[in-house]
Coordinates of C-alpha atoms in Angstrom, one line a residue:
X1 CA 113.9 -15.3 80.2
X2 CA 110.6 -13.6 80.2
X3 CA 111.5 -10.1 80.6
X4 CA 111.3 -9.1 76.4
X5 CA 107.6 -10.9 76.9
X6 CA 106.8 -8.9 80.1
X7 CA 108.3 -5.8 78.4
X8 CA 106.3 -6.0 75.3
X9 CA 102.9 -6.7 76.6
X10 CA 103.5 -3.6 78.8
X11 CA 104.4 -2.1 75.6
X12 CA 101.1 -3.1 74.0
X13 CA 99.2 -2.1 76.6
X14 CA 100.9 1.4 76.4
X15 CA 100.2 2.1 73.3
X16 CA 96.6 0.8 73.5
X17 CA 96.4 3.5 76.3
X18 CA 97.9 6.2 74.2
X19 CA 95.3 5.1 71.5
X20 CA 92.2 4.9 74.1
X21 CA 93.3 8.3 76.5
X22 CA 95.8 10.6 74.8
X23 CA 94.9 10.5 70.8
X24 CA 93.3 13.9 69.9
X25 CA 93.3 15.0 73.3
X26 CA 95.0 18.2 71.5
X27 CA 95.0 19.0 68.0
X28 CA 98.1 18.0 65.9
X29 CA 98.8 19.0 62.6
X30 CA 97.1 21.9 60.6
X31 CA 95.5 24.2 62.6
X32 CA 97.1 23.5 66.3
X33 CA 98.8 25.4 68.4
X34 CA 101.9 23.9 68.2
X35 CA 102.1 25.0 64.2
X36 CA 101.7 28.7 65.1
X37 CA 105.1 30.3 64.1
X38 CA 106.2 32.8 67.6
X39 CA 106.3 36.6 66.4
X40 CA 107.9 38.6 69.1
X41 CA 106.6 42.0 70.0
X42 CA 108.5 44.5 68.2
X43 CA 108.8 48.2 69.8
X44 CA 109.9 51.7 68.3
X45 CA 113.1 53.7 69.8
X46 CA 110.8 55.4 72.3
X47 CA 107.5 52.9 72.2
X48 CA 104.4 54.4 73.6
X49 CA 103.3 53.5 77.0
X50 CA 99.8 53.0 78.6
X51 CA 98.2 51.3 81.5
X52 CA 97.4 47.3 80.6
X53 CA 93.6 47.9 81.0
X54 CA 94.0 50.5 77.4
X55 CA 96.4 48.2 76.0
X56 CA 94.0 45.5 75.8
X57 CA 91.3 47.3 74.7
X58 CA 93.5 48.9 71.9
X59 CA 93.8 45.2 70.8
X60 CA 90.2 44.0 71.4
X61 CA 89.2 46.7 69.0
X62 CA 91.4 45.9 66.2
X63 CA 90.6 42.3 66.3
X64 CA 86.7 42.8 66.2
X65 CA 87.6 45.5 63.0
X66 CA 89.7 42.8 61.4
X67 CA 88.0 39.4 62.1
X68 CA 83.7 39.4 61.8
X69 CA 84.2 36.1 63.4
X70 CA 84.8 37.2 66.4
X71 CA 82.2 38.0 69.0
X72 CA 82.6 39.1 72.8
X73 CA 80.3 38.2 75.4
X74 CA 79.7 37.7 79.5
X75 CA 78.3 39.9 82.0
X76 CA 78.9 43.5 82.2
X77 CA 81.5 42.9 78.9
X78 CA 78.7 45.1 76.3
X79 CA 77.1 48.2 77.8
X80 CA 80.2 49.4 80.4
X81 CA 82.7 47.1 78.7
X82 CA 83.8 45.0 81.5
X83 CA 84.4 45.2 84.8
X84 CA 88.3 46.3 84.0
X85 CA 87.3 47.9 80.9
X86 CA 89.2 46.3 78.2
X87 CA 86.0 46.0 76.1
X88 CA 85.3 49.9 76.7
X89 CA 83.4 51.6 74.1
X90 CA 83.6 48.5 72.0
X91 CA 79.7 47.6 72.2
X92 CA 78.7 51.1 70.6
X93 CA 81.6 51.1 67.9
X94 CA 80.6 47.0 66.9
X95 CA 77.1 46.9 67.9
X96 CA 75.1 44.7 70.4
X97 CA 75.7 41.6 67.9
X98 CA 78.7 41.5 68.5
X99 CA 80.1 42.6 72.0
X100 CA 77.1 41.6 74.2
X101 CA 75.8 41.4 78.3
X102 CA 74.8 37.9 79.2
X103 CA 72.9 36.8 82.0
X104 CA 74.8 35.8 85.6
X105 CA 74.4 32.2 84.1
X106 CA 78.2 30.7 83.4
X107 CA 77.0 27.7 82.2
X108 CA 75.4 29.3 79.3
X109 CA 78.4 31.4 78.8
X110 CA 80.4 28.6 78.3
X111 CA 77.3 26.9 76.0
X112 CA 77.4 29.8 73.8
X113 CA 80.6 30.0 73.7
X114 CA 81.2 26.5 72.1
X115 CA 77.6 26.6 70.2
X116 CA 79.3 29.4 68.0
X117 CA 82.9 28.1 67.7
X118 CA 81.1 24.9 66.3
X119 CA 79.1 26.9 63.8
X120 CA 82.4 28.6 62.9
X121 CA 82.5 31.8 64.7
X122 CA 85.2 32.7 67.2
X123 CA 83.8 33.5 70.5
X124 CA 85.6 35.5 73.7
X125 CA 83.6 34.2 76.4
X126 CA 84.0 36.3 80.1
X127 CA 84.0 34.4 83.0
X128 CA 84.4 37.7 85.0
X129 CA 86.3 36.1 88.0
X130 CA 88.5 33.0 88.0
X131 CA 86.6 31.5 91.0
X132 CA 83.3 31.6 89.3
X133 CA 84.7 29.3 86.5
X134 CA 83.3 26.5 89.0
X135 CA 80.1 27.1 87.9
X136 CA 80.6 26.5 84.4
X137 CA 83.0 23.2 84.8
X138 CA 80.6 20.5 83.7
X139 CA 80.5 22.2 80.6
X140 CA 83.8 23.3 80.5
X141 CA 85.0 19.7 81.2
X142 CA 82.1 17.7 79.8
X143 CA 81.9 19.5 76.7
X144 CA 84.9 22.0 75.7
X145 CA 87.9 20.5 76.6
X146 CA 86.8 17.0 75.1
X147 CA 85.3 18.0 72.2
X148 CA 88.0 17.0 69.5
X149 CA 88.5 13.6 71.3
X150 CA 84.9 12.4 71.7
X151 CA 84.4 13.1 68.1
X152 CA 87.8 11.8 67.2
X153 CA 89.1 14.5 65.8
X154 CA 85.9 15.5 63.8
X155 CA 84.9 18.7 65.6
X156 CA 86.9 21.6 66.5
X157 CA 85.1 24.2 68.9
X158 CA 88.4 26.8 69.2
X159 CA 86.8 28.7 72.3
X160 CA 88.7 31.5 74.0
X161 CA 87.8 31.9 77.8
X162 CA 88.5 35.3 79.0
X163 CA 88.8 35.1 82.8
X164 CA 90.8 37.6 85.7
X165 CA 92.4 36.5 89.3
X166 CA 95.4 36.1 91.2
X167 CA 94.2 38.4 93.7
X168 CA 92.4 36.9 96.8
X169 CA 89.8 39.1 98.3
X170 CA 88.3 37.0 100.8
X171 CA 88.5 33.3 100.4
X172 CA 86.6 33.2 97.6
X173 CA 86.7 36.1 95.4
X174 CA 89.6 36.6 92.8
X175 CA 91.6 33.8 94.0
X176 CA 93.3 31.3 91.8
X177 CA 91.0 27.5 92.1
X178 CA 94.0 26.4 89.6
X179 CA 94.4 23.1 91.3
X180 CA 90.5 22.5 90.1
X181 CA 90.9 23.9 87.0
X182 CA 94.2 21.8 85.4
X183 CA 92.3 18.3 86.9
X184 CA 89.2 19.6 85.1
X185 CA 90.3 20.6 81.9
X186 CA 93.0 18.4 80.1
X187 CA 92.3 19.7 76.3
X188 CA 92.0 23.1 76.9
X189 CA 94.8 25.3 76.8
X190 CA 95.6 27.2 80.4
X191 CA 97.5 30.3 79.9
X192 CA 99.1 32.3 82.7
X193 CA 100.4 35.7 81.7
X194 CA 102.4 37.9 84.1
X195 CA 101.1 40.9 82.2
X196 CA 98.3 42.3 79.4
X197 CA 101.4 42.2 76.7
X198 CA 101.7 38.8 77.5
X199 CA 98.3 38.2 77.4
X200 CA 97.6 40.0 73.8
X201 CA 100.8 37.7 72.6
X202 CA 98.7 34.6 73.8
X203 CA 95.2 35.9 72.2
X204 CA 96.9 36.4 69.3
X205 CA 98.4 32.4 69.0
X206 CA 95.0 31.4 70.4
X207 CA 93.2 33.1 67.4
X208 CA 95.3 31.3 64.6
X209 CA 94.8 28.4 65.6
X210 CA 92.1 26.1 66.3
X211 CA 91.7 24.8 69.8
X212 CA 90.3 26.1 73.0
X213 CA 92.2 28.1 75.5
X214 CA 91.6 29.5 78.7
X215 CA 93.5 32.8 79.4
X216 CA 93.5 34.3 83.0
X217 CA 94.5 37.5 83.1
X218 CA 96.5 39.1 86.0
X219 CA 93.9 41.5 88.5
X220 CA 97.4 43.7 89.9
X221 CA 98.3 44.4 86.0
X222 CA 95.6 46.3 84.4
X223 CA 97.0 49.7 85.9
X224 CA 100.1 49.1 85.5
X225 CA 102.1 51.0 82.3
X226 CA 103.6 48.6 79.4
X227 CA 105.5 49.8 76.0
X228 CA 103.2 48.9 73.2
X229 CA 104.4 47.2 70.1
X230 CA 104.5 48.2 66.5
X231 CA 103.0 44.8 65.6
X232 CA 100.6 44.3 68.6
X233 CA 97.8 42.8 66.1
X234 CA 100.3 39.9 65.3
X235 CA 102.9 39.5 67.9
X236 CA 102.2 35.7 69.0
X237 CA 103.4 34.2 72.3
X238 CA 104.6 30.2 71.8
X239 CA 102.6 28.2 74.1
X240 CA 104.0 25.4 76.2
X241 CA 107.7 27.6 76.3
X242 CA 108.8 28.5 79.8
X243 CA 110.5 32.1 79.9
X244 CA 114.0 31.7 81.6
X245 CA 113.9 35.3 82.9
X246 CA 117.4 35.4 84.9
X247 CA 120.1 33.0 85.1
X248 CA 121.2 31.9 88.0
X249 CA 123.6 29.4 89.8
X250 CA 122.5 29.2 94.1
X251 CA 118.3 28.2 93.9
X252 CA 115.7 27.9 90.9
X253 CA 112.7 29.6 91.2
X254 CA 109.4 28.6 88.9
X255 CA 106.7 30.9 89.2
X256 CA 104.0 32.1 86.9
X257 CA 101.1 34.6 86.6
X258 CA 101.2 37.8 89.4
X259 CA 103.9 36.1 91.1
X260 CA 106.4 37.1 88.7
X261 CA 106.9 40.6 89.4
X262 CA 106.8 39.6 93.5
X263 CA 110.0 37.0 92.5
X264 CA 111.9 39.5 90.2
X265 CA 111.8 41.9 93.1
X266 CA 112.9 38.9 95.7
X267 CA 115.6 38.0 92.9
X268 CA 117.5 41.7 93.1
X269 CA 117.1 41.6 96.4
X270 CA 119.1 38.3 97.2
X271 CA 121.7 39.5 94.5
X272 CA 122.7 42.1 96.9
X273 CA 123.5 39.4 99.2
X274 CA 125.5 37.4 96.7
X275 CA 122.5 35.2 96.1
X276 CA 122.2 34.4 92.1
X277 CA 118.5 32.8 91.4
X278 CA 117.5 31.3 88.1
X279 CA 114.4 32.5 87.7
X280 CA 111.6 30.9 85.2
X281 CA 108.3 32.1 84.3
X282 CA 105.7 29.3 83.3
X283 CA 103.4 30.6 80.4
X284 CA 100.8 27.6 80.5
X285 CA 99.7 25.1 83.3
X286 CA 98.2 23.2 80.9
X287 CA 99.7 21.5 78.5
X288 CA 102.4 22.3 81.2
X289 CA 105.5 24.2 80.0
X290 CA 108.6 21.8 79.0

């Protein structure tokens, strides 16, 4: 006789939890990223091809022409255009304004980073390896990624965090620290692309709408040739959307980020054997993909 009272006093307590823990954890409505329309890339009969380091410059460079909100920032991204050189060239055709060197301080990266997206700019901050995100994480966590909840829904600071890895060179250098990172950052927006295309696609979402993402790209990929789209500047990539990228009846594989390519190779190779894998590429860790 007492379960519909023990069932709806766990009921209210849920939904004072939801209330207390969950309510404008993300942005809903106008401006989130869940209202961004996917665009997908679009390619001639014989699309150009270059190596993903040029690609994303080719995009960096027509979003600073078209937007004067945005400003790029971190250390090495102005004078040699960052380490990989997507920003190449960019701080002499913009000027120091705009595409700038910071000091080897992530904090204050990450500080300027949301001090300008509050005062309505929108700011590409470098974090110029994944690992080194640590030192930024009690702003990145304190301040960033519970912005819009501790204000309750009052302020937006629509950062973009710029970061590289997948690649371990000694235990800590270029390595992935993702198990810190999604326990650290509920509210922001972790995007794992297999590729710069992908990447560009997720900038792009990222950029109409208002909330803060982190996007890390993939060390192995910046060498590596991809077609280039007719409508790079507004291609957008829908966050939260796993990629089912073979079908597959035997095993199901879920991957993401520079693991992708290493499965898609495992994948033919198992077909030869009369192994068929399902094979899904995750796009964000966080708000994971459903």
């Amino acid at each position: 006789p007492a379960s519909p009272e023990i069932q709806s006093f766990i009921d209210e307590l849920m939904a004072e939890g939801y209330e207390d823990y969950s309510t404008n954890l993300y942005l809903t409505g106008t401006g989130s990223i869940a209202e961004v329309e996917g665009e997908p890339a679009v390619f001639a009969e014989n699309p150009k091809r270059q190596p993903g380091y040029q690609l994303l410059n080719r995009f960096f460079d027509s979003l600073l022409e078209r937007d004067a909100r945005v400003l790029a920032f971190g250390e090495d991204v102005g004078q040699i255009g960052d380490v990989n050189q997507g920003f190449a060239g960019l701080q002499s055709k913009y000027g120091e304004d705009r595409v700038f060197d910071t000091g080897i301080r992530e904090w204050t990266i990450v500080g300027q980073a949301i001090g300008l997206a509050l005062r309505g700019f929108r700011p590409i901050a470098e974090i110029q390896y994944l690992d080194y995100l640590i030192y930024a994480i009690s702003a990145l966590s304190d301040d960033l990624a519970c912005t819009l909840y501790r204000t309750d829904g009052m302020q937006r600071a629509p950062v973009i965090i710029r970061s590289r890895g997948h690649r371990l060179e000694g235990i800590w250098h270029a390595g992935s620290p993702l198990g810190m990172i999604v326990n650290a950052l509920r509210g922001v927006h972790v995007c794992v692309p297999r590729n710069m295309l992908q990447a560009i696609g997720m900038y792009n979402t990222l950029m109409k709408a208002c909330e803060p993402g982190l996007v890390i790209e993939t060390l192995n990929a910046y060498r590596l040739r991809e077609e280039v789209p007719i409508n790079l500047e507004s291609f957008t990539l829908p966050l939260g959307v796993p990629e089912i990228m073979t079908t597959g009846e035997d095993i199901t594989v879920v991957t993401y980020g520079a693991c992708v390519p290493i499965c898609q190779e495992a994948v033919e190779l198992l077909s030869g054997h009369g192994i068929s894998v399902e094979l899904i590429g995750v796009q964000t860790l966080l708000p994971f993909d459903i």
